[in-house]
Backbone as a ProteinNet text record, in pm:
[ID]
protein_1_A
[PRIMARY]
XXXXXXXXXXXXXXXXXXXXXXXXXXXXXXXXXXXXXXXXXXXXXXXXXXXXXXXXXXXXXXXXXXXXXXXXXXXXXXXXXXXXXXXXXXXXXXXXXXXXXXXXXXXXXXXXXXXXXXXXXXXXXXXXXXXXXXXXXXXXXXXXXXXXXXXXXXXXXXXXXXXXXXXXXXXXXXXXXXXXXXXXXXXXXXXXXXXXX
[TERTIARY]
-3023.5	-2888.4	-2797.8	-2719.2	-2657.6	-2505.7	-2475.2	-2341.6	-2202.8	-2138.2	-2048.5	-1926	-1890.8	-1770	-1614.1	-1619.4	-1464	-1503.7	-1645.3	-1690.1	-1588.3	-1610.8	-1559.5	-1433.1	-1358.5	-1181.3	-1100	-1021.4	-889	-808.1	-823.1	-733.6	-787.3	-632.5	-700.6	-785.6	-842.5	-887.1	-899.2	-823.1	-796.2	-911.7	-977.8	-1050.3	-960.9	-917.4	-868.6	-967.3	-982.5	-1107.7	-1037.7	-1065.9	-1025.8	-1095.6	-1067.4	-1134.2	-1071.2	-949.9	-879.7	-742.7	-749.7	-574.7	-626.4	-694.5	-659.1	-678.8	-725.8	-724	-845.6	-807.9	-938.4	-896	-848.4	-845.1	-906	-963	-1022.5	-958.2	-912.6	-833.3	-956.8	-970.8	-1026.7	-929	-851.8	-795.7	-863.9	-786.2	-811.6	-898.9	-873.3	-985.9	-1102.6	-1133.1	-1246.4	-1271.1	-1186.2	-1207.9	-1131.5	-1158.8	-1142.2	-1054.5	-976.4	-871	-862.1	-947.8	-951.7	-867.1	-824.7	-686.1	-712.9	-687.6	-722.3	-911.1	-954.9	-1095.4	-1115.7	-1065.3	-1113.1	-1195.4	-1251.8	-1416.7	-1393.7	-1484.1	-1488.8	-1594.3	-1597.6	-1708	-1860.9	-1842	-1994.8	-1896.8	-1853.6	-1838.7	-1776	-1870	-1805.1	-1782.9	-1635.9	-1619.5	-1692.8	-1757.4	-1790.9	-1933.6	-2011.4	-2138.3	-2105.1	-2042.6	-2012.6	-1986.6	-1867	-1828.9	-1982.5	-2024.5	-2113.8	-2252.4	-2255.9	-2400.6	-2305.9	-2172.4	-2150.5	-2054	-1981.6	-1834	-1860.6	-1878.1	-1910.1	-2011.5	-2148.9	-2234.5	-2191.7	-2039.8	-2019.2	-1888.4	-1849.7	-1727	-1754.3	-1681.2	-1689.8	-1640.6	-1699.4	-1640	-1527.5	-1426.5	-1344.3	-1362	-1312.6	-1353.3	-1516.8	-1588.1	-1705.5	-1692.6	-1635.4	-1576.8	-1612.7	-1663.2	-1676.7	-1526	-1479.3	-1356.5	-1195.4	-1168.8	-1070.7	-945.8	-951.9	-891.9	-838.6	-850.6	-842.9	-713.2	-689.2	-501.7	-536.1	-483	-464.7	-332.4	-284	-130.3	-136.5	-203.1	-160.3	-267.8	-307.4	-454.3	-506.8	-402.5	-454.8	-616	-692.2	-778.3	-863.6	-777.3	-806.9	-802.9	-740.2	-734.3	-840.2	-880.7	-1006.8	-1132.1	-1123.3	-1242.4	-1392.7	-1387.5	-1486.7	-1465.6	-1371.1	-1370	-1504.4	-1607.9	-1730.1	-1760.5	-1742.4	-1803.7	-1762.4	-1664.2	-1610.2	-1680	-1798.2	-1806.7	-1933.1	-2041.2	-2203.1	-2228.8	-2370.7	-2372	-2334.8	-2404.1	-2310.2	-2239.6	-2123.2	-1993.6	-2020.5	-2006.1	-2008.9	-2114	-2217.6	-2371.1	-2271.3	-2169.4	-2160.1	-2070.7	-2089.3	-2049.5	-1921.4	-1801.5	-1696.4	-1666.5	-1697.8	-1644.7	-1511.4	-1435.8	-1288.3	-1246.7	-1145.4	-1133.9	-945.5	-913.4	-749.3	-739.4	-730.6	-699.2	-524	-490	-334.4	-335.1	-252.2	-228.1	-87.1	-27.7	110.5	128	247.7	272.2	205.6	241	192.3	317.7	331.3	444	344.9	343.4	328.9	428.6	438.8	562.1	551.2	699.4	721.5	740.3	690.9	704.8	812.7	863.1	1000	981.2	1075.5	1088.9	1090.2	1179.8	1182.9	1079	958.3	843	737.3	726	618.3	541.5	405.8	341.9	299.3	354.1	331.1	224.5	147.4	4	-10	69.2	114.5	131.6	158.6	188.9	78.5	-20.8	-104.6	-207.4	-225.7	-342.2	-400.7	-549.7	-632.3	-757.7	-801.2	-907.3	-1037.7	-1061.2	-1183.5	-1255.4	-1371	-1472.3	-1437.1	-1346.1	-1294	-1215.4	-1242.2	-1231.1	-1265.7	-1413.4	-1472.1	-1395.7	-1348.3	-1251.1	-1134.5	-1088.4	-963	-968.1	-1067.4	-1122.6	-1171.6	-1239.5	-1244.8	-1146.9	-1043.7	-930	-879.9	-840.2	-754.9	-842.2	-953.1	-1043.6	-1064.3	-1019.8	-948.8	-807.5	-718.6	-593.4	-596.3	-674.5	-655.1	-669.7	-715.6	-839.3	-773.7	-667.7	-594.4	-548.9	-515.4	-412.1	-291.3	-148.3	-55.1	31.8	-48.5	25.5	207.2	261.5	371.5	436.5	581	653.7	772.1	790.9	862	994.1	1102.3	1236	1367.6	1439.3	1579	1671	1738.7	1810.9	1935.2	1983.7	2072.5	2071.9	1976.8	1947.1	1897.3	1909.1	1904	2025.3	2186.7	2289.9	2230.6	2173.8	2135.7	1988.7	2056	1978.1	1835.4	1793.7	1645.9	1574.4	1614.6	1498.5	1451.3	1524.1	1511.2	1388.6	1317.4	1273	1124.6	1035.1	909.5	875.5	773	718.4	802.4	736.7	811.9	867	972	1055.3	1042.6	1066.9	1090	1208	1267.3	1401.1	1395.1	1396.8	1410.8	1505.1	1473.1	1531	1674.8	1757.2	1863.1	1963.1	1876.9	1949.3	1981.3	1820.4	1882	1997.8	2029.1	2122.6	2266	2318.4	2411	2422.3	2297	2278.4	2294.2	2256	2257.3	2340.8	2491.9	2592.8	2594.2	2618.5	2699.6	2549.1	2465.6	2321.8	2273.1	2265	2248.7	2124.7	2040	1857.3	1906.2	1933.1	1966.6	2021.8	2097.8	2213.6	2171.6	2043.9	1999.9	1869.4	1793.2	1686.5	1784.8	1885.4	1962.9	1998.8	1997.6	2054.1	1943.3	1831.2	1697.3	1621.6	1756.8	1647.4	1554.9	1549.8	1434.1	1519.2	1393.9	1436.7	1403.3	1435.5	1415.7	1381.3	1287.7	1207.9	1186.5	1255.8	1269.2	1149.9	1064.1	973.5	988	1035.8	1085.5	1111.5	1058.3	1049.7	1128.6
1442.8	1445.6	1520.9	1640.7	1684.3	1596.1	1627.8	1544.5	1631.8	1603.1	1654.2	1688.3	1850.1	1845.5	1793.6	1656.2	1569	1501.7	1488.9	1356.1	1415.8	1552.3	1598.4	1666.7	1653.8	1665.3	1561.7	1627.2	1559.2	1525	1596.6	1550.8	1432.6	1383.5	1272.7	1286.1	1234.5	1290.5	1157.6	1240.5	1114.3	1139.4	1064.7	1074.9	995.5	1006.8	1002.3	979	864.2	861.1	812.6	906.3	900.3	828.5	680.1	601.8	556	589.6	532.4	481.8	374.6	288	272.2	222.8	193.4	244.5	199	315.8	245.5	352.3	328.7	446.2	453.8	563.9	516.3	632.8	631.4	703.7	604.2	735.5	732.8	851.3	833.2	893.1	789.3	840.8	960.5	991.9	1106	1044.6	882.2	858.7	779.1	868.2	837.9	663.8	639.5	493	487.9	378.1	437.1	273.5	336	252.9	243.5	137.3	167.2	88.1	169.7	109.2	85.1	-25	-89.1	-66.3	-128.6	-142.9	-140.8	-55.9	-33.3	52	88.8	148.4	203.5	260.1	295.7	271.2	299.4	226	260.6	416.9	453.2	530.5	479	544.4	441.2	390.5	309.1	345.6	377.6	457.5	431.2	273.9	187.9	235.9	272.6	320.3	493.6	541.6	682.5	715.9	590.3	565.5	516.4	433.9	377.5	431.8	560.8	695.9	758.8	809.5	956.5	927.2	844.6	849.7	743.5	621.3	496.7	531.8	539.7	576.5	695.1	771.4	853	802.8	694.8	635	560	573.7	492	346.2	244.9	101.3	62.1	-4	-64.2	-214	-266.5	-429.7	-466.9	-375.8	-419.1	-398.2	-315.1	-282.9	-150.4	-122.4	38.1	61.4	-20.8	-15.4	-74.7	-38.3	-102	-171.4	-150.4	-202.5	-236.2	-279	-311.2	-317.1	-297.1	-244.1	-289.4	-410.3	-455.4	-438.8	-336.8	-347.2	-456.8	-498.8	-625.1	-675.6	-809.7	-810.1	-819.6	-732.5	-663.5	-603.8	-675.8	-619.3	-522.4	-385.5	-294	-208.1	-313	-242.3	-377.2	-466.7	-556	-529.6	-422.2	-446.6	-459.7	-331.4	-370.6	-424.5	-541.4	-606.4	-694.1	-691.4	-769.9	-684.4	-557.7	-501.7	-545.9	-613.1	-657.7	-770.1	-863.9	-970.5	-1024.6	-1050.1	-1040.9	-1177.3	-1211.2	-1358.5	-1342.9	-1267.9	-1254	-1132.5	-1174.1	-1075.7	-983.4	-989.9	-896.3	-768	-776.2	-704.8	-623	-634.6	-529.5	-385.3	-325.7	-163.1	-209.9	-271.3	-270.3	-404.4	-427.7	-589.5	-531.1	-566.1	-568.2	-651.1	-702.8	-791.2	-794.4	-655.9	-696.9	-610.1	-731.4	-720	-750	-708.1	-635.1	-635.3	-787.8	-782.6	-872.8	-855.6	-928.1	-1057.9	-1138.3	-1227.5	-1326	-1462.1	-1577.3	-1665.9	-1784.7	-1890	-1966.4	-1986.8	-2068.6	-2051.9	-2120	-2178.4	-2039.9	-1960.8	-1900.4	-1756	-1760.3	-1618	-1593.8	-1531.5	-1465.5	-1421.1	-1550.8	-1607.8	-1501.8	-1391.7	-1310.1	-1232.3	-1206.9	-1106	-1234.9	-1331	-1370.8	-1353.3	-1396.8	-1369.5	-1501.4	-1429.6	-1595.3	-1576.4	-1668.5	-1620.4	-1676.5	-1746.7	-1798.3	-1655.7	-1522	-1421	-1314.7	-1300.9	-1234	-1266.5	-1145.8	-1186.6	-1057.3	-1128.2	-1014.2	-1038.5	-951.8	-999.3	-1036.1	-1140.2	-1252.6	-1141	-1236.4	-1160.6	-1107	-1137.2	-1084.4	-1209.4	-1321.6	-1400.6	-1414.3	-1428.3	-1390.5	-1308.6	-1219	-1091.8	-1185.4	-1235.6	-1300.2	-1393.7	-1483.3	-1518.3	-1506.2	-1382.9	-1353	-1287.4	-1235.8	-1181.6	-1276.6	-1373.4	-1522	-1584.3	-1603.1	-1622.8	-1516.9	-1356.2	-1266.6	-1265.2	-1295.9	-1320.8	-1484.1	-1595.2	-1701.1	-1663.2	-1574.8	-1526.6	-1436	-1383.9	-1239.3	-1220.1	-1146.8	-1137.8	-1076.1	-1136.8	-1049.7	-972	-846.7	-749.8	-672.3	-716.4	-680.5	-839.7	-833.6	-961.7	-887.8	-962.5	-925.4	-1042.6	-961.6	-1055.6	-1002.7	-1064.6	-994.1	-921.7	-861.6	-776.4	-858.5	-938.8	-1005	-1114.4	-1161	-1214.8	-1174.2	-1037.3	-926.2	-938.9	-983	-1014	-1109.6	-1179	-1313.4	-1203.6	-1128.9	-1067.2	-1104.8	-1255.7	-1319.6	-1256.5	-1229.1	-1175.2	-1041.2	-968	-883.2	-815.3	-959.1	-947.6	-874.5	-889.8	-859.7	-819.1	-693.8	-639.6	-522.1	-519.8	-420.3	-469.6	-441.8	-461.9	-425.5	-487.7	-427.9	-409.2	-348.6	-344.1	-305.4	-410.7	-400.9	-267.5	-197.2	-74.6	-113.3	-269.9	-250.6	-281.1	-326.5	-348.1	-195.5	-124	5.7	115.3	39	156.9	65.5	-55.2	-84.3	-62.9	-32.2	-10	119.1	242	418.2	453.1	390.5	440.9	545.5	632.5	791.4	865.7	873.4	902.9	1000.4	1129.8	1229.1	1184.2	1130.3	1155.8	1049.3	895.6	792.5	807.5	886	893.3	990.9	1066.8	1141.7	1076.4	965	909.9	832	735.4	673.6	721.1	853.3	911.7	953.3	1013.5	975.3	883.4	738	615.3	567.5	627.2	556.8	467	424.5	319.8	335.3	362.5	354.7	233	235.4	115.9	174.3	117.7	115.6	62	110	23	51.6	-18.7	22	-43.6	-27.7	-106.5	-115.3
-117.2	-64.6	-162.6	-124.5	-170.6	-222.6	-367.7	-386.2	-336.2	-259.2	-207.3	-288.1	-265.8	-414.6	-376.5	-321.5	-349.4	-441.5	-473.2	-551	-715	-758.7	-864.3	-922.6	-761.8	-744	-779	-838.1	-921	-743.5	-667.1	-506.9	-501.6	-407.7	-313.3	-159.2	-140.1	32.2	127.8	203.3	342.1	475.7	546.4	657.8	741.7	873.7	969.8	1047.1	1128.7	1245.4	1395.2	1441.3	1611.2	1694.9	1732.9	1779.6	1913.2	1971.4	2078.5	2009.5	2069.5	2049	1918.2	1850.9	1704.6	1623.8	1507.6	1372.6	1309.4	1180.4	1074.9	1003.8	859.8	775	657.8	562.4	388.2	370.3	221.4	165.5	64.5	-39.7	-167.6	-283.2	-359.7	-471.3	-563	-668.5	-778.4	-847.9	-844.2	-984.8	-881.2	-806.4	-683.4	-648.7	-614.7	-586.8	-428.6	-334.7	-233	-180.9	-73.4	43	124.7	175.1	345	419.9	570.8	633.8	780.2	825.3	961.6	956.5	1067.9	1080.2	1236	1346.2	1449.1	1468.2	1544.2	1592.3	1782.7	1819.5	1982.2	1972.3	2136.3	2161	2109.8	2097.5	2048.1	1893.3	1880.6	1693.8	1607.6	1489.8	1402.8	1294.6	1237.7	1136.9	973.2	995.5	843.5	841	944.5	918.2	912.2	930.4	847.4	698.7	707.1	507.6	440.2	515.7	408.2	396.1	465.9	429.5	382.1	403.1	340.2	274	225.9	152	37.9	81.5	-62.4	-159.9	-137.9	-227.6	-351.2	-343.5	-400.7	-498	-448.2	-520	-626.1	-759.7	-827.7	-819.3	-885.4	-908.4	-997.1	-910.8	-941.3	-937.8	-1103.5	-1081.7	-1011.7	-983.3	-926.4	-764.4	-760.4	-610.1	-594.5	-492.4	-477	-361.7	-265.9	-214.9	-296.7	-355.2	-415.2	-402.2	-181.6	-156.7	-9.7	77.4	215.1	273.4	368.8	404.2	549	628.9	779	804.3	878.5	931.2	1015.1	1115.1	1179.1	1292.5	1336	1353.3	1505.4	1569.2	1718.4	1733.4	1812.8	1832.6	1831.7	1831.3	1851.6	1672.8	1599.9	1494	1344.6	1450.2	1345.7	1457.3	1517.5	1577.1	1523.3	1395.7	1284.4	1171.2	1183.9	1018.2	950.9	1136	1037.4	932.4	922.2	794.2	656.2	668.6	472.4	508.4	592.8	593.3	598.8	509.5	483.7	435.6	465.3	402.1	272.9	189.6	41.5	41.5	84.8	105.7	-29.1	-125.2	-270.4	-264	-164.9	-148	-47.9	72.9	156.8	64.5	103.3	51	74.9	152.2	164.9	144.4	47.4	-59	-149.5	-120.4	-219.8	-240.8	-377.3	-415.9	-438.6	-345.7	-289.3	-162.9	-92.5	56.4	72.1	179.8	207.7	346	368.8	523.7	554.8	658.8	639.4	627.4	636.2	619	703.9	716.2	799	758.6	857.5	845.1	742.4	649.3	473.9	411.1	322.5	201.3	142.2	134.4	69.4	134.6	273.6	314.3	382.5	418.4	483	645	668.3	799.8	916.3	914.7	1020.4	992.3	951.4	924.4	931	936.2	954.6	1047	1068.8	1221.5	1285.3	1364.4	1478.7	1544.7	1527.5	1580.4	1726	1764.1	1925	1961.7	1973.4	2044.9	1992.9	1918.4	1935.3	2023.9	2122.3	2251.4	2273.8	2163.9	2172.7	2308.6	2388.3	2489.5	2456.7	2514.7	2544.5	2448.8	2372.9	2322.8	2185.3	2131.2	1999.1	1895.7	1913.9	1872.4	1685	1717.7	1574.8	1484.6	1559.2	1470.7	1405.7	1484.9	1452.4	1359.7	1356.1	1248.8	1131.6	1095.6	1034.6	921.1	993.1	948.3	914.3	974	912.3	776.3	759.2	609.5	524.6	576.5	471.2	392.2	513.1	504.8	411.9	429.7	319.7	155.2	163.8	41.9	-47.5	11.6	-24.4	-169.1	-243.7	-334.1	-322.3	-334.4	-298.5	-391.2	-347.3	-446.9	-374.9	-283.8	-282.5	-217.3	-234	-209.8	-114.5	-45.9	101.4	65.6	82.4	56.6	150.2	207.9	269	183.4	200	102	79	128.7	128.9	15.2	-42.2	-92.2	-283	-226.6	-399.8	-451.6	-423.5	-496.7	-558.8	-599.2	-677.4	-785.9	-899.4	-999.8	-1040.4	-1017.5	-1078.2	-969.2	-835.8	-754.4	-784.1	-825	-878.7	-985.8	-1012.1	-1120.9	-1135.8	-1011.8	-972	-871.7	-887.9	-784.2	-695.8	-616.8	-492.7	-350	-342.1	-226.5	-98	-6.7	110.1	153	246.4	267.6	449.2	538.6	715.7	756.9	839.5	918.9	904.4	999.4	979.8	864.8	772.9	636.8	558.4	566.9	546.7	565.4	698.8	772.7	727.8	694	607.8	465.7	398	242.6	286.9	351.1	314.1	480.1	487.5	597.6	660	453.7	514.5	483.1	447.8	400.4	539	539.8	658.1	704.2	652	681.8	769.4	725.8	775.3	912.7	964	1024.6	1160.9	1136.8	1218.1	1261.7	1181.3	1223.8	1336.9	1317.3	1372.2	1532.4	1502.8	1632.5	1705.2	1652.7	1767.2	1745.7	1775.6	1805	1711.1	1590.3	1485.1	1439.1	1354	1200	1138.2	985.3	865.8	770.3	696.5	599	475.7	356.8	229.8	110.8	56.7	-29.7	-154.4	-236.2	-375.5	-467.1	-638.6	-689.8	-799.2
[MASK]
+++++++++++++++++++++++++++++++++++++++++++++++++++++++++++++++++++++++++++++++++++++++++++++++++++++++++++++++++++++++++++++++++++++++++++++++++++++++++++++++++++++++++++++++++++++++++++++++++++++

């Protein structure tokens, strides 16, 4: 098997996989360690048996991780359709074992009430259950590397103190008024989201 030359680029390289409604991206950082984002699949293409002949075997270890890091925007069906892959009787043996996973909030002590997820309104179809499960014993397991707070609540300086921020579309658009970018997303209907530390 030939070694492929990203393995020896200072770039980062992103794979994009076209699967339908959901997603699935790799990124591979500069210092070749890799990030993978959502875990959906179609019906005849699963993007984790592509990474794991042609993309992992080439990444270095992080912490003992050849993925360094797992990214769920949110746990619709269509986007855990292959999360059995982070999930092996000895989870540590699968090629996509990471040891910081990154997925949103839940109603527990401490998280921020209007972003939580109410799991009463996710309705994924019959037959995908397991998924959901599984994601919920990822999501127990997690480490949280960013902290989610209202902005309203940054006048009080101690919050201030750690990590990275979020900042909601319409808090933005009262924090940056006269701000042109702001002001024209505004006017075709977008929203703007702040992450900053």
């Amino acid at each position: 098997m030939t070694t492929p030359s990203w393995v020896s680029s200072q770039k980062s390289h992103i794979w994009i996989f076209n699967i339908g409604r959901g997603l699935c991206v790799f990124i591979r950082t500069a210092l070749n360690q890799g990030i993978m984002y959502d875990f959906g699949n179609s019906e005849d293409f699963k993007p984790s048996d592509f990474l794991k002949q042609n993309i992992i075997p080439y990444l270095d270890k992080y912490k003992n991780c050849r993925v360094a890091q797992t990214v769920i925007s949110h746990p619709h069906a269509d986007h855990i359709a292959n999360i059995s892959c982070l999930i092996e009787p000895d989870k540590e043996k699968s090629p996509f074992y990471s040891t910081l996973h990154t997925c949103p909030h839940d109603k527990i002590k401490g998280s921020a009430k209007p972003e939580a997820i109410d799991w009463g309104r996710i309705k994924n179809p019959k037959g995908s259950e397991s998924n959901l499960e599984t994601y919920k014993s990822i999501y127990e397991g997690r480490n949280l590397p960013l902290q989610t707070i209202c902005y309203e609540s940054l006048k009080s300086i101690p919050n201030l103190e750690y990590g990275l921020y979020y900042v909601r579309p319409p808090v933005v658009n009262e924090i940056y008024p006269d701000n042109d970018h702001v002001k024209k997303l505004q006017a075709d209907g977008k929203n703007i989201r702040v992450c900053y530390s």
